[in-house]
Short mmCIF file of C-alpha atoms and ligand atoms in Angstrom, two decimals:
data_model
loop_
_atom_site.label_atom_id
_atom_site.label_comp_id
_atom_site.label_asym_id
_atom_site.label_seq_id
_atom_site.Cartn_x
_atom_site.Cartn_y
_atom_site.Cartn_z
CA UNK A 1 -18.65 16.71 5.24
CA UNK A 2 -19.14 19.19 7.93
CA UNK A 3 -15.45 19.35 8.77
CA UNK A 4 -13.00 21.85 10.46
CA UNK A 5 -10.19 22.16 7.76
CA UNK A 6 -7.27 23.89 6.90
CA UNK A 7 -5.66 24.79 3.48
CA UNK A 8 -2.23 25.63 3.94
CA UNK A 9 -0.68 27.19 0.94
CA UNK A 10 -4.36 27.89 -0.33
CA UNK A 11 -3.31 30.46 -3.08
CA UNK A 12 -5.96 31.59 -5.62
CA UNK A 13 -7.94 29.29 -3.78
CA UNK A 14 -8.67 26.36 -6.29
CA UNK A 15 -8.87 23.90 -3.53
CA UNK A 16 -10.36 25.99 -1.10
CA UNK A 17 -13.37 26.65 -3.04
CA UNK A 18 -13.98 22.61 -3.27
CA UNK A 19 -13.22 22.30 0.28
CA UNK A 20 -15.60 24.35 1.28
CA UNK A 21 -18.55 23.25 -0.56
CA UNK A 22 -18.77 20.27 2.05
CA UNK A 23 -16.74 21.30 5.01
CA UNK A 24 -18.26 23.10 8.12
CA UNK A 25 -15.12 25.73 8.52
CA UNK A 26 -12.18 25.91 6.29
CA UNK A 27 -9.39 28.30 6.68
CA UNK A 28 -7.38 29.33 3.70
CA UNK A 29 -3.69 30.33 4.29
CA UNK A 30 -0.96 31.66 2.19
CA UNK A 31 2.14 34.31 2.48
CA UNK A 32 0.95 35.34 -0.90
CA UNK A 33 -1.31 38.43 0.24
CA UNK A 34 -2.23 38.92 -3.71
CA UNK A 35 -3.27 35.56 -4.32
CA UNK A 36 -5.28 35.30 -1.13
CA UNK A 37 -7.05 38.35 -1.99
CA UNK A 38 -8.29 36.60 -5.29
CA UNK A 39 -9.68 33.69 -3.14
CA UNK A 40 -11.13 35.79 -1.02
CA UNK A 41 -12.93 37.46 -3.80
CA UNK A 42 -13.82 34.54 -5.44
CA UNK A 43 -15.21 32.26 -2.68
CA UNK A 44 -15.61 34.44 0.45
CA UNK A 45 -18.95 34.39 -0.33
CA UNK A 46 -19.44 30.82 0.55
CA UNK A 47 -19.40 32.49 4.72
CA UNK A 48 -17.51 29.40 6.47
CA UNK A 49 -13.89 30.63 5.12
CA UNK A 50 -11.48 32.48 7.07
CA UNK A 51 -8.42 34.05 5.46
CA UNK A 52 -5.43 34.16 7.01
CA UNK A 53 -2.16 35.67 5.29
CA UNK A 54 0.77 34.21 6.80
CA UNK A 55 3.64 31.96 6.51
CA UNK A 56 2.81 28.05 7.61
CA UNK A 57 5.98 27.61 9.22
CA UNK A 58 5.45 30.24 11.93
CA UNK A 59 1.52 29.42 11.71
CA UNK A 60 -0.14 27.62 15.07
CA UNK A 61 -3.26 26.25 15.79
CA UNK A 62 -5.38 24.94 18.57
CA UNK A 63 -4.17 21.53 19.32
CA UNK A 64 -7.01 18.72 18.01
CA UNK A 65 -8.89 21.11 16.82
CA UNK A 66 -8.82 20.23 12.99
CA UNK A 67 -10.40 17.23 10.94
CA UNK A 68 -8.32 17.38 7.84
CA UNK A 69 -5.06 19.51 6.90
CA UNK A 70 -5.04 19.87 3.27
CA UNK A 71 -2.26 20.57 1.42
CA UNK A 72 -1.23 20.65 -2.39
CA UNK A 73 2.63 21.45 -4.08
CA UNK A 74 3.30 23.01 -0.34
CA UNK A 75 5.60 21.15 0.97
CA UNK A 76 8.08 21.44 -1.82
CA UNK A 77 8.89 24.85 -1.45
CA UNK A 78 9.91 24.32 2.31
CA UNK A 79 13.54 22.76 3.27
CA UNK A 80 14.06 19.73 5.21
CA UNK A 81 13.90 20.38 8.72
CA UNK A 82 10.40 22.82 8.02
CA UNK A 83 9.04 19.56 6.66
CA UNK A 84 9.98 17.88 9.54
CA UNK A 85 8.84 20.73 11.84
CA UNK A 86 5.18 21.28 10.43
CA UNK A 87 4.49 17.59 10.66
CA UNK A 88 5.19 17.69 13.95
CA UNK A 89 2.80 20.77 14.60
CA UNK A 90 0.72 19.44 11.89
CA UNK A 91 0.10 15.77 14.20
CA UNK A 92 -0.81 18.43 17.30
CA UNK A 93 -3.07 19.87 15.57
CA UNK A 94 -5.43 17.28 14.23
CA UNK A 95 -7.94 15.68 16.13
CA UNK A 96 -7.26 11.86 17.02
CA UNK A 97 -8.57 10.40 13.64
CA UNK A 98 -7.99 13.61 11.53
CA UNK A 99 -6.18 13.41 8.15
CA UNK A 100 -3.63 14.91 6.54
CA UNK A 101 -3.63 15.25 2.43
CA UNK A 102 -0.59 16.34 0.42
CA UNK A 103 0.17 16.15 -3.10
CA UNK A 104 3.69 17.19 -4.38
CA UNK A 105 5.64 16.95 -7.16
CA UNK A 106 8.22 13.98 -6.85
CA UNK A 107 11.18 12.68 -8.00
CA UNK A 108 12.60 14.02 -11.42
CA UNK A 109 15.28 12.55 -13.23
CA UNK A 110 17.49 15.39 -11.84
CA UNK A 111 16.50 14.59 -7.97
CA UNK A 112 16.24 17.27 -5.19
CA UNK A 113 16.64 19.82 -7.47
CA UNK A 114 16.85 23.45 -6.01
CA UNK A 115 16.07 26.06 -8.77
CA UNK A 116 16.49 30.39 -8.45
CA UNK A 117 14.99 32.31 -5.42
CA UNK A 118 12.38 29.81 -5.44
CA UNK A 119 13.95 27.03 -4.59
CA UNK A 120 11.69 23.45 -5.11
CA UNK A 121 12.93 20.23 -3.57
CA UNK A 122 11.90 17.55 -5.91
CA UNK A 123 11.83 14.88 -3.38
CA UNK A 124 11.87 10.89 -3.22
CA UNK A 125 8.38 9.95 -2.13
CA UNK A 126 10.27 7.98 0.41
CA UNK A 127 11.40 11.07 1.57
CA UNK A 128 7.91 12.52 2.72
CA UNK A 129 7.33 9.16 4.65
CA UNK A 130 10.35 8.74 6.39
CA UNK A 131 9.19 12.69 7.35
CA UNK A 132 6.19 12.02 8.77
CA UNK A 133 6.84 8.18 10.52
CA UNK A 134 9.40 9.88 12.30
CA UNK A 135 7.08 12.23 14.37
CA UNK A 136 5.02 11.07 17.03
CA UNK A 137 3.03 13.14 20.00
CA UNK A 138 2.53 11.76 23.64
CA UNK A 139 -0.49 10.31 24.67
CA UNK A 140 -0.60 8.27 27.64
CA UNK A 141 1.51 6.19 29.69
CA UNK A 142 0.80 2.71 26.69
CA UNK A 143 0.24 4.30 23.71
CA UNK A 144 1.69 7.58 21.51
CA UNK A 145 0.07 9.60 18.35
CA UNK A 146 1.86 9.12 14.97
CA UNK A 147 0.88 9.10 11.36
CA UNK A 148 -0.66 5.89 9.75
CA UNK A 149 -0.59 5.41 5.86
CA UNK A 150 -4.41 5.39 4.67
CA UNK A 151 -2.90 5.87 1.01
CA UNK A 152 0.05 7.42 -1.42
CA UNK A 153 0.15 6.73 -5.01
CA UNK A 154 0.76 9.03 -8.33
CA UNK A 155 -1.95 10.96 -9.53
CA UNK A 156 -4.28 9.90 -11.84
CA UNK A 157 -5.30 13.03 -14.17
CA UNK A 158 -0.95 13.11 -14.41
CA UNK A 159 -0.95 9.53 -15.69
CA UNK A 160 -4.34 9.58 -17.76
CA UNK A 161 -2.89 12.85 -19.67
CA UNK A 162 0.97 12.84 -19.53
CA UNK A 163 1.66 9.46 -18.15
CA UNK A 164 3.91 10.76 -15.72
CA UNK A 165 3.38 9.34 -12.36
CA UNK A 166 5.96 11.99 -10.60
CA UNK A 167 2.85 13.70 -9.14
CA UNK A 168 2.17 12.13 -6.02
CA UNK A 169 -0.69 12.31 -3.54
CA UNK A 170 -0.64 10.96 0.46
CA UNK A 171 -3.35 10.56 2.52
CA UNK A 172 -2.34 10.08 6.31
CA UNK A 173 -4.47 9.83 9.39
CA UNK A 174 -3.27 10.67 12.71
CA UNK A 175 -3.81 7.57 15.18
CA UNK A 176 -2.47 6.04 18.62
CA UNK A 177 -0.14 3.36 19.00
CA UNK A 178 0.14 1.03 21.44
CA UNK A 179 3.95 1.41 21.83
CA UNK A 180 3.84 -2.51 21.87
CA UNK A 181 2.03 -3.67 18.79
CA UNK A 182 3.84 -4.24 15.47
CA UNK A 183 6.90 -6.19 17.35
CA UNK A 184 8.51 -2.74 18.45
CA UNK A 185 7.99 -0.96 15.13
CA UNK A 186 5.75 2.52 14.80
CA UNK A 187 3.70 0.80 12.11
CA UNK A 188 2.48 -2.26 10.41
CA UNK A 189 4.03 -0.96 7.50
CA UNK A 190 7.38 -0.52 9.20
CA UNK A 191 7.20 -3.57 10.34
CA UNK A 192 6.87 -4.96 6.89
CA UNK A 193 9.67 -2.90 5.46
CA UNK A 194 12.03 -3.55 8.14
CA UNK A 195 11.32 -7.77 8.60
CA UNK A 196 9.90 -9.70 5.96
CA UNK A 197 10.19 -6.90 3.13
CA UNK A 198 13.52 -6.00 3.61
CA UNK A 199 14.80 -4.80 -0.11
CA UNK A 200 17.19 -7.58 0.15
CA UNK A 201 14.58 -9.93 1.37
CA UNK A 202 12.71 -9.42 -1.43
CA UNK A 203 15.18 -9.99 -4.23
CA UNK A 204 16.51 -13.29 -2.37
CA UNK A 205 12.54 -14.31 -2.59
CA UNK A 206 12.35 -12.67 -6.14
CA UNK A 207 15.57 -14.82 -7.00
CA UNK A 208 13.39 -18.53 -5.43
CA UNK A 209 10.02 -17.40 -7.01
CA UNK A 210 11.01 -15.77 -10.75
CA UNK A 211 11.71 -12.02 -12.14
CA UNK A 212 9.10 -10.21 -10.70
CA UNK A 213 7.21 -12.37 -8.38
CA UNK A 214 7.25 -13.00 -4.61
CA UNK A 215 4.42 -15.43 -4.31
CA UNK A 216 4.16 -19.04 -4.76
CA UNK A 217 5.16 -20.78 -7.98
CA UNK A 218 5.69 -17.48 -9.63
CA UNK A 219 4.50 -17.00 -13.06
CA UNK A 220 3.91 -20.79 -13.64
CA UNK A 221 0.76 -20.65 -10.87
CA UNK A 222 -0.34 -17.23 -11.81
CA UNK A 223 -0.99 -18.02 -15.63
CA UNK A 224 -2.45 -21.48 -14.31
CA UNK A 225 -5.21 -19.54 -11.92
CA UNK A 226 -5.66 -16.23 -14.34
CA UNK A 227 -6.52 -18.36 -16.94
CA UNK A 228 -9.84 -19.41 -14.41
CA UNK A 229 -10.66 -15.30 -14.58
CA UNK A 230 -11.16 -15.20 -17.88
CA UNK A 231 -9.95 -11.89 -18.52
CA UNK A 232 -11.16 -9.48 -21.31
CA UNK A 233 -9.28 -6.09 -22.57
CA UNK A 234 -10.45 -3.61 -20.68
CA UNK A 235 -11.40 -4.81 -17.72
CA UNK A 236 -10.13 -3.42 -14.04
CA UNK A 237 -8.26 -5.54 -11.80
CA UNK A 238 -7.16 -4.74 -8.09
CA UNK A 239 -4.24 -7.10 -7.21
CA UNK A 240 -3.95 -6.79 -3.37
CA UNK A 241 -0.64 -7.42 -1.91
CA UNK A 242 0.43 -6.73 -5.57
CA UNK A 243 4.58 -6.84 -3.84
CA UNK A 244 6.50 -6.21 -6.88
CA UNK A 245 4.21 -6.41 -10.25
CA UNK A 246 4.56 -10.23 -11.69
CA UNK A 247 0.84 -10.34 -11.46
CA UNK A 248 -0.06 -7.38 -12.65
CA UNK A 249 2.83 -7.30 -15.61
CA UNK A 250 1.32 -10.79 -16.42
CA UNK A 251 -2.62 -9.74 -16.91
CA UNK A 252 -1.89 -6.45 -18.54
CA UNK A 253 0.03 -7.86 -20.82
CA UNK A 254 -1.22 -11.05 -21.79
CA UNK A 255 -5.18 -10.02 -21.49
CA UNK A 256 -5.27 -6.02 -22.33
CA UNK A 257 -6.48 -5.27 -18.53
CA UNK A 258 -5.88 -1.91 -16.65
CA UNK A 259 -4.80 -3.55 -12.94
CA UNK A 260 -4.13 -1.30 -9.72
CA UNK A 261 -1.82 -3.05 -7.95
CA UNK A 262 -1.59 -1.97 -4.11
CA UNK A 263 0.88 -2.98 -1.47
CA UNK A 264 1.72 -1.63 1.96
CA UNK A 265 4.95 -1.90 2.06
CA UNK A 266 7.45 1.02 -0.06
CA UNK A 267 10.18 -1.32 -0.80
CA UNK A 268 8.47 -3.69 -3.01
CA UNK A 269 6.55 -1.10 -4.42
CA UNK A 270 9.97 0.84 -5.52
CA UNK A 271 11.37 -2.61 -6.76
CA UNK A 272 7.83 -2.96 -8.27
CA UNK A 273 7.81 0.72 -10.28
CA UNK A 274 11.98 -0.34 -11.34
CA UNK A 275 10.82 -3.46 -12.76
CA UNK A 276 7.53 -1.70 -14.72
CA UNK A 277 9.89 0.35 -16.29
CA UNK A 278 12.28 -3.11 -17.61
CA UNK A 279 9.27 -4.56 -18.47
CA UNK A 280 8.07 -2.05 -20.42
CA UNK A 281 4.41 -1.55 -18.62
CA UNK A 282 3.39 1.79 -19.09
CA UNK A 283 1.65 3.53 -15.34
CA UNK A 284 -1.15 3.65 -17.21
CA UNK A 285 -1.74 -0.50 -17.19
CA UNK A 286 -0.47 -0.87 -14.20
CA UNK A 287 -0.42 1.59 -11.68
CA UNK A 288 1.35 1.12 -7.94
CA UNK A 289 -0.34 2.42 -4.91
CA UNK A 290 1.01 2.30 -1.29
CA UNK A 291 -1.83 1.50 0.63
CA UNK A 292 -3.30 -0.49 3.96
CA UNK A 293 -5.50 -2.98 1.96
CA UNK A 294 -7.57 -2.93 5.78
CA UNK A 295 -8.43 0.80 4.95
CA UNK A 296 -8.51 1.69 0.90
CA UNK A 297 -11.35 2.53 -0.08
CA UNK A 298 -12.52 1.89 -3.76
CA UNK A 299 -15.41 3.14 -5.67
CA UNK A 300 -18.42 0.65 -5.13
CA UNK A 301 -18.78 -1.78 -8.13
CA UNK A 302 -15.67 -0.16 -9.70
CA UNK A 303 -13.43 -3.98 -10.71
CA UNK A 304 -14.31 -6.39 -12.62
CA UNK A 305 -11.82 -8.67 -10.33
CA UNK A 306 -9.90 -9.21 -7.45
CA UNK A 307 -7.16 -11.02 -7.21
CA UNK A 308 -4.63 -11.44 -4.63
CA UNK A 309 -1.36 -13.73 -4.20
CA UNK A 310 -0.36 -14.85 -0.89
CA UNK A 311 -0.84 -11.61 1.27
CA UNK A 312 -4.27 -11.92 3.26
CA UNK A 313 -1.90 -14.57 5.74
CA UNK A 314 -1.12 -10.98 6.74
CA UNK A 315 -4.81 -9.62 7.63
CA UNK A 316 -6.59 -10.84 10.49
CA UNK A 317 -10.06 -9.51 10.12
CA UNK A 318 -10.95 -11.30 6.96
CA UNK A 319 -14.02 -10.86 6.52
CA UNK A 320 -13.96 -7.39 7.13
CA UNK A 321 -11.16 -7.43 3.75
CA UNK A 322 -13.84 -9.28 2.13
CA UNK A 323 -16.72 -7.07 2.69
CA UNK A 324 -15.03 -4.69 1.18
CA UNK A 325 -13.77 -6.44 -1.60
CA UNK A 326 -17.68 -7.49 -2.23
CA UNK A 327 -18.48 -3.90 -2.73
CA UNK A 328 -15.66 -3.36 -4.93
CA UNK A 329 -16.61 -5.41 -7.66
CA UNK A 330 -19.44 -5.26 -9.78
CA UNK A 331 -22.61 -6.76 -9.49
CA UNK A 332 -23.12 -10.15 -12.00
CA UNK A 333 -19.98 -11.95 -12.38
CA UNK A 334 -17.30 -9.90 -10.45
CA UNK A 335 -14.60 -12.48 -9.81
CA UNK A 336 -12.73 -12.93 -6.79
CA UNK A 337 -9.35 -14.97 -6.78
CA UNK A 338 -6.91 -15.64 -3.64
CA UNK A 339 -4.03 -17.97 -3.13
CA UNK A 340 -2.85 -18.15 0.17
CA UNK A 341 -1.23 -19.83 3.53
CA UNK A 342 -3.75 -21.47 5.34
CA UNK A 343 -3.46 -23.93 8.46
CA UNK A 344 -5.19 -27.35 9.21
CA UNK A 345 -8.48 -27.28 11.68
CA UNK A 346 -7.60 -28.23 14.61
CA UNK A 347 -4.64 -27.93 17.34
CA UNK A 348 -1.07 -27.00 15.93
CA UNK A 349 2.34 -27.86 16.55
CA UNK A 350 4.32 -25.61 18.94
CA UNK A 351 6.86 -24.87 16.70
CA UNK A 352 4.04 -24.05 13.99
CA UNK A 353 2.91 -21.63 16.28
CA UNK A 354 6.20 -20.27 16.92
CA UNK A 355 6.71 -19.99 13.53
CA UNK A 356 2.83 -18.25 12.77
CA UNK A 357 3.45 -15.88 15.78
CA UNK A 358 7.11 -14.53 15.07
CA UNK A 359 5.76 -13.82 11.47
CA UNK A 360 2.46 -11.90 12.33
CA UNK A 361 0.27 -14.29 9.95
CA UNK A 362 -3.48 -14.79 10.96
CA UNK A 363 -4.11 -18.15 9.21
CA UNK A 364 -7.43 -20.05 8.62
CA UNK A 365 -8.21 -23.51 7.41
CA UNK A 366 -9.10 -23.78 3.54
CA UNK A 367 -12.61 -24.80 4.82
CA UNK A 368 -12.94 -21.55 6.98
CA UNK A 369 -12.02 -19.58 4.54
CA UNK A 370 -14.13 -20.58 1.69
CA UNK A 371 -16.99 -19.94 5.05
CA UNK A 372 -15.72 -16.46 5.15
CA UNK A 373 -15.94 -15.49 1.51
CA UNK A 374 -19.48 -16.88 1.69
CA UNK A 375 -20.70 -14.73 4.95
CA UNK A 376 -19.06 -12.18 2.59
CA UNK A 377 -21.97 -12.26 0.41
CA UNK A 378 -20.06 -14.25 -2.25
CA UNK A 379 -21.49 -17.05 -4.73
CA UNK A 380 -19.86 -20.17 -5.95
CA UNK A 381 -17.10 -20.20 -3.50
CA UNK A 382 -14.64 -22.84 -4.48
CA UNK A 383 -12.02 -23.26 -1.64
CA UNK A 384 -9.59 -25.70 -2.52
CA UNK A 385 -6.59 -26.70 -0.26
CA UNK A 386 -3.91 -27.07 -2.51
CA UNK A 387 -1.49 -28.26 -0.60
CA UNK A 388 0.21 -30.80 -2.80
CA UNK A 389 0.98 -28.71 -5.44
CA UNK A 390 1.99 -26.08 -2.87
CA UNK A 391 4.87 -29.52 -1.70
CA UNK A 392 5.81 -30.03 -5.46
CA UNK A 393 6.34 -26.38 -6.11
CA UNK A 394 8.89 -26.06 -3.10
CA UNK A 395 10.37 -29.42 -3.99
CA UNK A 396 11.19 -28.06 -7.43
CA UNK A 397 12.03 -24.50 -6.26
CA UNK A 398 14.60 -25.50 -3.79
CA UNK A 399 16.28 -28.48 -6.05
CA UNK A 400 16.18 -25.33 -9.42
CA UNK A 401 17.98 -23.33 -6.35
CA UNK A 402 20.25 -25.66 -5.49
CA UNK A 403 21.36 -26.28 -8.98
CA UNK A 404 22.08 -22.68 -9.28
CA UNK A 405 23.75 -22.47 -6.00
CA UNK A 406 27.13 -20.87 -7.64
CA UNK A 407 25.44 -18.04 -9.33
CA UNK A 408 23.16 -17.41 -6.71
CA UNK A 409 25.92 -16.89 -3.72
CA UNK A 410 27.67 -14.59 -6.42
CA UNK A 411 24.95 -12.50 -7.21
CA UNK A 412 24.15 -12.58 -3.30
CA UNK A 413 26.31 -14.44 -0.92
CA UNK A 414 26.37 -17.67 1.48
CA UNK A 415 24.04 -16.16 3.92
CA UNK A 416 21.60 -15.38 1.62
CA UNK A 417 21.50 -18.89 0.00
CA UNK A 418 21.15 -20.59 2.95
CA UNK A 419 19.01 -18.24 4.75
CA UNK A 420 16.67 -19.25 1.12
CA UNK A 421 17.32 -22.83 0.96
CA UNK A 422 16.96 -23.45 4.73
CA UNK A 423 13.59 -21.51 5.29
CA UNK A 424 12.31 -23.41 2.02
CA UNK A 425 12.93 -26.66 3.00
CA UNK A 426 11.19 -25.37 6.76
CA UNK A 427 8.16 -24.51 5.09
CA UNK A 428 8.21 -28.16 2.95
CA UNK A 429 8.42 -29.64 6.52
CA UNK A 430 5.46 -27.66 7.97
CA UNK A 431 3.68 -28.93 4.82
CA UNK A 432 4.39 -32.01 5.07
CA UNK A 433 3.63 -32.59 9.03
CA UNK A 434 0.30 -30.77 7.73
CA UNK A 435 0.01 -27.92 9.73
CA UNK A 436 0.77 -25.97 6.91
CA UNK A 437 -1.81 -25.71 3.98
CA UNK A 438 -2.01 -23.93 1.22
CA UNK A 439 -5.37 -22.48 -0.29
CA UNK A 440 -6.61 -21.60 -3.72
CA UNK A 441 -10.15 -19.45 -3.57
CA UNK A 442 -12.02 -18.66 -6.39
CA UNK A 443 -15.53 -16.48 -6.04
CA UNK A 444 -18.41 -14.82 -7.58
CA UNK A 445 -20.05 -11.55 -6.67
CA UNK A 446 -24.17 -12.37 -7.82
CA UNK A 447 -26.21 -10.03 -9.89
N1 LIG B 501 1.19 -10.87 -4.57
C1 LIG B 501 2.61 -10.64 -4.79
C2 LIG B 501 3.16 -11.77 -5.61
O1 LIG B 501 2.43 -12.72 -5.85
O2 LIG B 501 4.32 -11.69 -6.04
C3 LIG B 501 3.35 -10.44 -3.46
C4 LIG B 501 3.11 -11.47 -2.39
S1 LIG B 501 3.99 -11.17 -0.90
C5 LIG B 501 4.17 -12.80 -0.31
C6 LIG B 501 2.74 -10.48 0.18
C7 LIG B 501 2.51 -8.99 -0.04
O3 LIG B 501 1.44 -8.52 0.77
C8 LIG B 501 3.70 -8.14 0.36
O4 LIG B 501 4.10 -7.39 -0.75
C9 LIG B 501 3.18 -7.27 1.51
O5 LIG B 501 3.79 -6.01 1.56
C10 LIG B 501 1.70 -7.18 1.17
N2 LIG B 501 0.83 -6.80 2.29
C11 LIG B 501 0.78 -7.32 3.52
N3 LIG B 501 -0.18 -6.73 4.28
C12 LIG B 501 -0.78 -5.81 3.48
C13 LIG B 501 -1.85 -4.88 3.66
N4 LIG B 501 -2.49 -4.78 4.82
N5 LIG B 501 -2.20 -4.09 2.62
C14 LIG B 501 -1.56 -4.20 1.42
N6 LIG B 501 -0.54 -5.06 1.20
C15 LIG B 501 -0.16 -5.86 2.21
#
């Protein structure tokens, strides 16, 4: 609303006419004189278009002088290094804060396919975001501009009526960096992707917890605390920090629920999609979304539940999460329900800090917690510290490990195992000294 915005590759104008119902200025640009002739004729009326025929990779702009650069199947038609090139140009021009959207076809079976005069690169979506983290734009002596993921996931009308989730849609904003933060990487989601989430991090946790989960007890715990949700066919579920589907497989499956499951970081949601296609799960009951949990928006009172395994230990502004969370479900029984790594009130070893700091975790004490969901708005907070069970799970998790150790350094190797076995029986230590807790949180949005 009351935006500066530019279409690039605005054709016949279907956007453009959209865009322009709410911006202040858009400016529709194509090569296509033709097609931008039809726009024009169609929507010129509107009087805050201008029309500009000309080719976007020559095209400049003010610097920070737009809010949002809009762009849909544009970038497909361009080679590699134009990508790169009008991202670059693309960051200058934004303001600080601006957005980027662009939708694009993804990913066929046949890859970056190049077809007749026209040639279209069919591109990995991981392609488009290794394009745009790789830019960046001065900004002062501390700090640099670079793109920040707000969202990217597959369409929705593509999944509702052809279930094919090969149309995919980004939304990026352009923000400064402290060239500090995020331990050296450009982004909290590089961060993830590169330390914790490595893909071969994630399979040697995916081998401890069971097929498909990275969380806690796996699909033991998760059909012990679904089974408090009870679930009906139908419903909507958002599974935050969904990593690579377990949860998500589990409740569509079992209970007939349609569950968006949104991660930040691309490598468990690749391993995530692979394994939705093994299981069977169709992108219509579960769909992936790459996303910043911190900035998503939802529709207000649009899920029935929340649920979330082990991934706000990675969010330190809680009770901003669960604001939003509040306004996500609906009104008169919306159900809330978190596991996660907590800490004890009080002071805390050195080495637990260590250990807290080098990993990036913001933890609270069960107690706090359940606080925080209630400041949140929420009803019949239940905050139990489950730390027992949380000892007897990694007890029985490293000994089933152990027992496999053979297979496990074959399918892997030594490093792996003992990089597993030895950070498992870490975390039993940190339990047991009791600095480490571990929380279950069930909640209630009221009528
Ligand atoms: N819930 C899954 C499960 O139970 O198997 C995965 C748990 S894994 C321990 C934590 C997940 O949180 C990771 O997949 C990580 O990428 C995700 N995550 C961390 N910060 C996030 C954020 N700000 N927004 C969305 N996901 C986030």
């Amino acid at each position: 609303k009351g935006k500066a915005v530019i279409e690039l590759g605005a054709g016949i104008g279907r956007f453009t006419s959209e865009l322009a119902k709410t911006a202040k200025k858009v400016i529709a640009v194509d090569f296509m004189d033709s097609f931008l002739k039809k726009n024009e004729e169609d929507n010129g009326h509107m009087g805050n278009i201008e029309f500009i025929v000309g080719d976007v990779t020559k095209l400049e702009q003010p610097e920070e002088s737009l809010d949002l650069i809009f762009s849909n199947w544009l970038l497909m038609y361009l080679d590699d290094i134009e990508v790169q090139a009008l991202f670059q140009k693309q960051l200058r021009w934004l303001k600080p804060g601006g957005h980027l959207f662009l939708r694009e076809s993804c990913r066929q079976q046949s890859g970056d396919k190049k077809r007749g005069a026209n040639p279209t690169h069919y591109r990995d979506p991981e392609k488009y975001e290794a394009f745009y983290s790789s830019v960046s734009q001065p900004c002062d002596s501390d700090n640099i501009y670079g793109y920040d993921l707000v969202v990217s996931k597959s369409v929705d009308t593509y999944i509702k009526l052809k279930n094919n989730q090969d149309q995919v849609l980004w939304l990026i904003q352009k923000v400064k960096k402290d060239k500090a933060t995020n331990q050296g990487f450009k982004s909290f989601q590089e961060f993830l992707d590169n330390k914790q989430y490595s893909s071969r991090s994630i399979l040697l946790y995916e081998r401890i917890f069971g097929y498909t989960f990275v969380s806690t007890g796996g699909v033991e715990t998760t059909k012990e605390f679904v089974a408090l949700l009870n679930l009906k066919p139908g419903q909507k579920v958002l599974d935050v920090g969904g990593g690579i589907g377990g949860g998500a497989f589990y409740m569509s499956k079992n209970f007939g629920v349609k569950v968006t499951s949104v991660d930040l970081s691309s490598n468990m949601t690749q391993i995530g999609l692979q394994r939705a296609k093994e299981a069977g799960v169709s992108c219509d009951q579960v769909q992936f979304e790459i996303a910043d949990a911190t900035k998503r928006e939802y529709a207000e009172e649009s899920y029935d539940v929340v649920y979330s395994r082990d991934t706000i230990l990675h969010i330190a502004d809680k009770l901003a999460l669960f604001k939003k969370f509040y306004r996500f479900l609906r009104p008169g029984g919306g159900k809330l329900l978190i596991s996660d790594y907590c800490c004890s009130p009080g002071e805390h070893s050195e080495k637990f800090k260590a250990y807290v700091k080098q990993r990036g975790y913001i933890l609270l004490s069960p107690e706090a917690y359940g606080k925080t969901l209630e400041q949140a708005g929420f009803v019949d907070v239940r905050a139990e510290d489950r730390s027992t069970q949380f000892a007897n799970i990694l007890k029985s998790e490293i000994s089933k490990t152990e027992a496999g150790k053979e297979n496990f350094i074959a399918d892997f190797d030594e490093d792996g195992y003992n990089s597993i076995v030895n950070g498992w029986k870490e975390k039993l230590g940190r339990v047991e000294t009791g600095d480490q807790r571990w929380g279950l949180f069930y909640a209630e949005k009221p009528s």
